[in-house]
PDB file of C-alpha atoms in Angstrom:
ATOM      1  CA  MET A   9      67.920  -1.814 -10.441  1.00  0.00           C
ATOM      2  CA  ASN A  10      65.623  -3.552 -12.880  1.00  0.00           C
ATOM      3  CA  THR A  11      62.991  -1.418 -14.603  1.00  0.00           C
ATOM      4  CA  PRO A  12      59.795  -3.106 -15.870  1.00  0.00           C
ATOM      5  CA  ASN A  13      59.686  -3.141 -19.626  1.00  0.00           C
ATOM      6  CA  ALA A  14      56.703  -1.938 -21.643  1.00  0.00           C
ATOM      7  CA  ASP A  15      55.180  -5.437 -21.985  1.00  0.00           C
ATOM      8  CA  GLU A  16      55.281  -6.005 -18.221  1.00  0.00           C
ATOM      9  CA  GLN A  17      53.630  -2.626 -17.596  1.00  0.00           C
ATOM     10  CA  VAL A  18      50.878  -3.446 -20.063  1.00  0.00           C
ATOM     11  CA  HIS A  19      50.232  -6.825 -18.435  1.00  0.00           C
ATOM     12  CA  ALA A  20      50.172  -5.287 -14.926  1.00  0.00           C
ATOM     13  CA  SER A  21      47.755  -2.622 -16.101  1.00  0.00           C
ATOM     14  CA  ALA A  22      45.541  -5.277 -17.721  1.00  0.00           C
ATOM     15  CA  ARG A  23      45.495  -7.305 -14.480  1.00  0.00           C
ATOM     16  CA  ARG A  24      44.522  -4.214 -12.484  1.00  0.00           C
ATOM     17  CA  SER A  25      41.748  -3.443 -14.970  1.00  0.00           C
ATOM     18  CA  ALA A  26      40.503  -7.018 -14.769  1.00  0.00           C
ATOM     19  CA  ARG A  27      40.448  -6.875 -10.951  1.00  0.00           C
ATOM     20  CA  GLN A  28      38.613  -3.545 -11.038  1.00  0.00           C
ATOM     21  CA  PHE A  29      36.095  -4.924 -13.534  1.00  0.00           C
ATOM     22  CA  LYS A  30      35.448  -7.973 -11.353  1.00  0.00           C
ATOM     23  CA  SER A  31      35.052  -5.766  -8.274  1.00  0.00           C
ATOM     24  CA  TRP A  32      32.541  -3.496 -10.015  1.00  0.00           C
ATOM     25  CA  ALA A  33      30.692  -6.460 -11.493  1.00  0.00           C
ATOM     26  CA  LEU A  34      30.390  -8.011  -8.030  1.00  0.00           C
ATOM     27  CA  ILE A  35      29.116  -4.727  -6.566  1.00  0.00           C
ATOM     28  CA  ILE A  36      26.512  -4.408  -9.330  1.00  0.00           C
ATOM     29  CA  VAL A  37      25.355  -8.008  -8.931  1.00  0.00           C
ATOM     30  CA  LEU A  38      25.071  -7.597  -5.144  1.00  0.00           C
ATOM     31  CA  ALA A  39      23.167  -4.328  -5.590  1.00  0.00           C
ATOM     32  CA  VAL A  40      20.705  -6.002  -7.962  1.00  0.00           C
ATOM     33  CA  ILE A  41      20.224  -8.941  -5.582  1.00  0.00           C
ATOM     34  CA  ILE A  42      19.727  -6.653  -2.559  1.00  0.00           C
ATOM     35  CA  SER A  43      17.307  -4.467  -4.528  1.00  0.00           C
ATOM     36  CA  PHE A  44      15.335  -7.556  -5.592  1.00  0.00           C
ATOM     37  CA  LEU A  45      15.178  -8.887  -2.030  1.00  0.00           C
ATOM     38  CA  ILE A  46      14.069  -5.519  -0.634  1.00  0.00           C
ATOM     39  CA  ARG A  47      11.407  -5.126  -3.326  1.00  0.00           C
ATOM     40  CA  THR A  48      10.189  -8.692  -2.863  1.00  0.00           C
ATOM     41  CA  PHE A  49      10.146  -8.934   0.913  1.00  0.00           C
ATOM     42  CA  VAL A  50      10.436  -5.471   2.487  1.00  0.00           C
ATOM     43  CA  PHE A  51       9.361  -2.406   0.478  1.00  0.00           C
ATOM     44  CA  GLU A  52       7.737  -1.743  -2.868  1.00  0.00           C
ATOM     45  CA  ALA A  53       6.521   1.365  -4.687  1.00  0.00           C
ATOM     46  CA  PHE A  54       2.851   1.604  -5.636  1.00  0.00           C
ATOM     47  CA  ILE A  55       1.191   4.173  -7.915  1.00  0.00           C
ATOM     48  CA  VAL A  56      -2.269   5.363  -6.920  1.00  0.00           C
ATOM     49  CA  ASP A  57      -4.712   5.039  -9.797  1.00  0.00           C
ATOM     50  CA  GLY A  58      -8.199   6.499  -9.461  1.00  0.00           C
ATOM     51  CA  LYS A  59     -10.083   8.642  -6.975  1.00  0.00           C
ATOM     52  CA  SER A  60     -11.324   5.981  -4.559  1.00  0.00           C
ATOM     53  CA  MET A  61      -9.064   7.222  -1.733  1.00  0.00           C
ATOM     54  CA  GLU A  62      -9.619  10.946  -2.152  1.00  0.00           C
ATOM     55  CA  PRO A  63      -9.252  13.318  -0.378  1.00  0.00           C
ATOM     56  CA  ASN A  64      -6.232  11.606   1.207  1.00  0.00           C
ATOM     57  CA  PHE A  65      -4.625   9.969  -1.848  1.00  0.00           C
ATOM     58  CA  HIS A  66      -4.712  11.111  -5.451  1.00  0.00           C
ATOM     59  CA  THR A  67      -4.083   9.590  -8.877  1.00  0.00           C
ATOM     60  CA  ASN A  68      -0.385   9.265  -9.805  1.00  0.00           C
ATOM     61  CA  GLU A  69       0.849   9.721  -6.259  1.00  0.00           C
ATOM     62  CA  LYS A  70       3.535   7.182  -5.437  1.00  0.00           C
ATOM     63  CA  VAL A  71       3.600   5.441  -2.081  1.00  0.00           C
ATOM     64  CA  ILE A  72       6.023   3.122  -0.320  1.00  0.00           C
ATOM     65  CA  VAL A  73       4.377  -0.152   0.702  1.00  0.00           C
ATOM     66  CA  ASN A  74       5.791  -1.920   3.753  1.00  0.00           C
ATOM     67  CA  LYS A  75       5.599  -5.632   2.922  1.00  0.00           C
ATOM     68  CA  LEU A  76       7.313  -6.827   6.095  1.00  0.00           C
ATOM     69  CA  VAL A  77       5.018  -5.363   8.748  1.00  0.00           C
ATOM     70  CA  TYR A  78       2.246  -7.931   8.252  1.00  0.00           C
ATOM     71  CA  LYS A  79       4.700 -10.730   8.809  1.00  0.00           C
ATOM     72  CA  LEU A  80       4.815  -9.389  12.378  1.00  0.00           C
ATOM     73  CA  HIS A  81       1.122  -8.661  12.940  1.00  0.00           C
ATOM     74  CA  ASP A  82      -2.163  -8.662  11.031  1.00  0.00           C
ATOM     75  CA  PRO A  83      -3.635  -5.483   9.502  1.00  0.00           C
ATOM     76  CA  ARG A  84      -5.339  -3.178  11.995  1.00  0.00           C
ATOM     77  CA  PRO A  85      -8.383  -0.911  11.619  1.00  0.00           C
ATOM     78  CA  GLY A  86      -7.444   2.509  10.277  1.00  0.00           C
ATOM     79  CA  GLU A  87      -4.366   1.318   8.379  1.00  0.00           C
ATOM     80  CA  VAL A  88      -4.127   1.969   4.652  1.00  0.00           C
ATOM     81  CA  ILE A  89      -3.181  -1.157   2.746  1.00  0.00           C
ATOM     82  CA  VAL A  90      -2.414  -2.263  -0.785  1.00  0.00           C
ATOM     83  CA  LEU A  91      -4.132  -5.499  -1.719  1.00  0.00           C
ATOM     84  CA  HIS A  92      -4.625  -7.767  -4.687  1.00  0.00           C
ATOM     85  CA  VAL A  93      -8.149  -8.462  -5.959  1.00  0.00           C
ATOM     86  CA  PRO A  94      -7.973 -11.526  -8.256  1.00  0.00           C
ATOM     87  CA  SER A  95     -11.534 -11.038  -9.531  1.00  0.00           C
ATOM     88  CA  ARG A  96     -10.568  -7.591 -10.835  1.00  0.00           C
ATOM     89  CA  HIS A  97      -7.035  -8.591 -11.897  1.00  0.00           C
ATOM     90  CA  SER A  98      -5.769  -5.503 -10.124  1.00  0.00           C
ATOM     91  CA  ASP A  99      -4.160  -4.117  -6.983  1.00  0.00           C
ATOM     92  CA  PHE A 100      -6.201  -1.704  -4.852  1.00  0.00           C
ATOM     93  CA  ILE A 101      -5.313   0.792  -2.137  1.00  0.00           C
ATOM     94  CA  LYS A 102      -7.952   0.882   0.627  1.00  0.00           C
ATOM     95  CA  ARG A 103      -8.406   1.486   4.330  1.00  0.00           C
ATOM     96  CA  VAL A 104      -8.973  -1.318   6.837  1.00  0.00           C
ATOM     97  CA  ILE A 105     -12.248  -0.773   8.672  1.00  0.00           C
ATOM     98  CA  ALA A 106     -12.761  -4.104  10.419  1.00  0.00           C
ATOM     99  CA  VAL A 107     -10.988  -7.417  10.961  1.00  0.00           C
ATOM    100  CA  GLY A 108     -11.934 -11.045  11.479  1.00  0.00           C
ATOM    101  CA  GLY A 109     -14.819 -11.541  13.902  1.00  0.00           C
ATOM    102  CA  ASP A 110     -16.121  -7.962  13.623  1.00  0.00           C
ATOM    103  CA  GLU A 111     -19.688  -7.149  12.650  1.00  0.00           C
ATOM    104  CA  VAL A 112     -19.864  -4.254  10.178  1.00  0.00           C
ATOM    105  CA  ARG A 113     -22.686  -2.001   9.065  1.00  0.00           C
ATOM    106  CA  VAL A 114     -22.524   1.051   6.807  1.00  0.00           C
ATOM    107  CA  GLN A 115     -25.507   3.383   6.596  1.00  0.00           C
ATOM    108  CA  GLY A 116     -24.824   6.646   4.806  1.00  0.00           C
ATOM    109  CA  GLU A 117     -21.951   8.426   6.533  1.00  0.00           C
ATOM    110  CA  THR A 118     -22.183   6.249   9.661  1.00  0.00           C
ATOM    111  CA  VAL A 119     -20.032   3.146   9.981  1.00  0.00           C
ATOM    112  CA  THR A 120     -20.595   0.859  12.938  1.00  0.00           C
ATOM    113  CA  VAL A 121     -18.316  -1.960  14.037  1.00  0.00           C
ATOM    114  CA  ASN A 122     -19.700  -4.359  16.622  1.00  0.00           C
ATOM    115  CA  GLY A 123     -22.622  -2.007  17.178  1.00  0.00           C
ATOM    116  CA  GLN A 124     -20.499   1.068  17.899  1.00  0.00           C
ATOM    117  CA  PRO A 125     -20.153   4.018  15.467  1.00  0.00           C
ATOM    118  CA  ILE A 126     -16.486   4.587  14.635  1.00  0.00           C
ATOM    119  CA  ALA A 127     -14.752   7.943  14.375  1.00  0.00           C
ATOM    120  CA  GLU A 128     -13.199   8.620  10.971  1.00  0.00           C
ATOM    121  CA  PRO A 129     -11.148  11.828  11.216  1.00  0.00           C
ATOM    122  CA  TYR A 130      -9.570  11.160   7.805  1.00  0.00           C
ATOM    123  CA  ILE A 131     -12.867  11.946   6.017  1.00  0.00           C
ATOM    124  CA  ALA A 132     -14.535  14.294   8.519  1.00  0.00           C
ATOM    125  CA  GLN A 133     -13.875  17.425   6.433  1.00  0.00           C
ATOM    126  CA  ALA A 134     -15.067  15.733   3.245  1.00  0.00           C
ATOM    127  CA  ILE A 135     -18.332  14.679   4.924  1.00  0.00           C
ATOM    128  CA  ALA A 136     -18.824  18.207   6.271  1.00  0.00           C
ATOM    129  CA  ALA A 137     -18.213  19.679   2.800  1.00  0.00           C
ATOM    130  CA  ALA A 138     -20.772  17.305   1.281  1.00  0.00           C
ATOM    131  CA  LYS A 139     -23.366  18.328   3.872  1.00  0.00           C
ATOM    132  CA  GLN A 140     -22.738  22.005   3.124  1.00  0.00           C
ATOM    133  CA  GLN A 141     -23.459  21.277  -0.522  1.00  0.00           C
ATOM    134  CA  HIS A 142     -26.571  19.272   0.462  1.00  0.00           C
ATOM    135  CA  THR A 143     -25.174  16.114  -1.084  1.00  0.00           C
ATOM    136  CA  VAL A 144     -24.716  12.589   0.291  1.00  0.00           C
ATOM    137  CA  TYR A 145     -21.127  11.508   0.901  1.00  0.00           C
ATOM    138  CA  ASN A 146     -21.884   7.779   0.719  1.00  0.00           C
ATOM    139  CA  ILE A 147     -24.477   6.086  -1.479  1.00  0.00           C
ATOM    140  CA  ASN A 148     -23.228   2.499  -1.033  1.00  0.00           C
ATOM    141  CA  ASP A 149     -24.434   0.921   2.208  1.00  0.00           C
ATOM    142  CA  PHE A 150     -23.445  -2.420   3.723  1.00  0.00           C
ATOM    143  CA  PRO A 151     -24.401  -5.270   4.008  1.00  0.00           C
ATOM    144  CA  SER A 152     -25.194  -5.210   0.312  1.00  0.00           C
ATOM    145  CA  ASN A 153     -26.784  -7.396  -2.338  1.00  0.00           C
ATOM    146  CA  GLU A 154     -23.298  -8.538  -3.317  1.00  0.00           C
ATOM    147  CA  VAL A 155     -22.215  -9.229   0.293  1.00  0.00           C
ATOM    148  CA  PRO A 156     -25.267  -9.900   2.478  1.00  0.00           C
ATOM    149  CA  ASP A 157     -23.395 -11.151   5.560  1.00  0.00           C
ATOM    150  CA  GLY A 158     -21.969  -8.323   7.687  1.00  0.00           C
ATOM    151  CA  LYS A 159     -19.659 -10.451   9.839  1.00  0.00           C
ATOM    152  CA  VAL A 160     -16.008 -10.497   8.805  1.00  0.00           C
ATOM    153  CA  PRO A 161     -14.682 -14.086   8.670  1.00  0.00           C
ATOM    154  CA  GLU A 162     -11.530 -14.944  10.564  1.00  0.00           C
ATOM    155  CA  GLY A 163      -8.474 -14.485   8.364  1.00  0.00           C
ATOM    156  CA  TYR A 164     -10.102 -11.659   6.388  1.00  0.00           C
ATOM    157  CA  VAL A 165     -10.437  -7.878   6.559  1.00  0.00           C
ATOM    158  CA  PHE A 166     -13.181  -5.454   5.546  1.00  0.00           C
ATOM    159  CA  VAL A 167     -11.860  -2.468   3.590  1.00  0.00           C
ATOM    160  CA  MET A 168     -13.332   0.678   2.091  1.00  0.00           C
ATOM    161  CA  GLY A 169     -12.069   3.596   0.070  1.00  0.00           C
ATOM    162  CA  ASP A 170     -12.131   7.005   1.741  1.00  0.00           C
ATOM    163  CA  ASN A 171     -14.149   8.347  -1.202  1.00  0.00           C
ATOM    164  CA  ARG A 172     -17.137   6.259  -0.209  1.00  0.00           C
ATOM    165  CA  SER A 173     -19.429   6.855  -3.192  1.00  0.00           C
ATOM    166  CA  HIS A 174     -16.653   6.263  -5.712  1.00  0.00           C
ATOM    167  CA  SER A 175     -14.895   3.168  -4.434  1.00  0.00           C
ATOM    168  CA  GLN A 176     -14.984  -0.500  -5.381  1.00  0.00           C
ATOM    169  CA  ASP A 177     -14.238  -2.210  -2.074  1.00  0.00           C
ATOM    170  CA  SER A 178     -15.457  -4.891   0.339  1.00  0.00           C
ATOM    171  CA  ARG A 179     -19.031  -3.682  -0.072  1.00  0.00           C
ATOM    172  CA  MET A 180     -18.900  -4.970  -3.648  1.00  0.00           C
ATOM    173  CA  VAL A 181     -15.980  -7.420  -3.929  1.00  0.00           C
ATOM    174  CA  GLY A 182     -16.338  -9.028  -0.506  1.00  0.00           C
ATOM    175  CA  TYR A 183     -13.974  -9.557   2.371  1.00  0.00           C
ATOM    176  CA  ILE A 184     -10.256  -9.604   1.623  1.00  0.00           C
ATOM    177  CA  PRO A 185      -8.236 -12.657   2.680  1.00  0.00           C
ATOM    178  CA  LEU A 186      -5.030 -11.798   4.497  1.00  0.00           C
ATOM    179  CA  SER A 187      -3.146 -13.737   1.838  1.00  0.00           C
ATOM    180  CA  ASP A 188      -4.167 -11.066  -0.705  1.00  0.00           C
ATOM    181  CA  VAL A 189      -2.846  -8.182   1.385  1.00  0.00           C
ATOM    182  CA  ILE A 190       0.425  -6.958  -0.138  1.00  0.00           C
ATOM    183  CA  GLY A 191       1.427  -4.539   2.601  1.00  0.00           C
ATOM    184  CA  ARG A 192       0.800  -1.291   4.460  1.00  0.00           C
ATOM    185  CA  ALA A 193       1.122   2.084   2.763  1.00  0.00           C
ATOM    186  CA  ASP A 194       3.675   3.946   4.889  1.00  0.00           C
ATOM    187  CA  LEU A 195       4.828   6.943   2.855  1.00  0.00           C
ATOM    188  CA  ILE A 196       3.763   9.179  -0.011  1.00  0.00           C
ATOM    189  CA  PHE A 197       7.040  10.047  -1.717  1.00  0.00           C
ATOM    190  CA  TRP A 198       5.962  11.534  -5.056  1.00  0.00           C
ATOM    191  CA  PRO A 199       5.245  14.214  -6.054  1.00  0.00           C
ATOM    192  CA  LEU A 200       7.607  15.817  -3.568  1.00  0.00           C
ATOM    193  CA  ALA A 201       5.080  18.547  -2.762  1.00  0.00           C
ATOM    194  CA  ASN A 202       2.764  15.828  -1.363  1.00  0.00           C
ATOM    195  CA  ALA A 203       5.466  13.815   0.411  1.00  0.00           C
ATOM    196  CA  GLN A 204       4.405  12.730   3.873  1.00  0.00           C
ATOM    197  CA  ARG A 205       4.395   9.804   6.244  1.00  0.00           C
ATOM    198  CA  ILE A 206       1.082   7.949   6.306  1.00  0.00           C
ATOM    199  CA  VAL A 207       0.007   7.800   9.919  1.00  0.00           C
ATOM    200  CA  PRO A 208      -2.554   5.047  10.564  1.00  0.00           C
ATOM    201  CA  ASN A 209      -5.802   6.490  11.897  1.00  0.00           C
ATOM    202  CA  GLU A 210      -7.496   4.078  14.242  1.00  0.00           C
ATOM    203  CA  ALA A 211     -11.050   3.676  13.023  1.00  0.00           C
ATOM    204  CA  THR A 212     -12.476   3.352  16.510  1.00  0.00           C
TER     205      THR A 212
END
């Protein structure tokens, strides 16, 4: 029986190492491609910066943004979205209050859409706390000097921050075109103590 000599064993080992290297390289390349595709078309992480969405979202919280959902349907009232504002060279996180064709009015704590006051359970406790302290929860009404027309154009949404007196939103920057909507915030995943699914609250 022939026994492989040392040179043959070395060459066989080198071939196995080369095959293993190619296999691992392929796995890494595929993982990078899949990660890029997911980040580009499906999900992306977003870091909350600022207090405009308090008391529901806080600075440095990290959320998962679903970028696919609005390929299936347009944003709906009550959903929390991440959007790009070219005039501010920044991405914002805000809540959808009204959509194309709706007539919007904001007077103090009361928001009306098409003439009907909407329920906003996501800020009810904050409004109650402000009243107990004899302060006003919202000082920025709408229509405004910046946006005098209260009717949302088709293909746009009207958004506001939950922290109404401390939010730069559609009352100042105008209606948001659907093309500038990045996706829907679906999950707070960091810090772990705050981790929770973001359930859309219908603002109706």
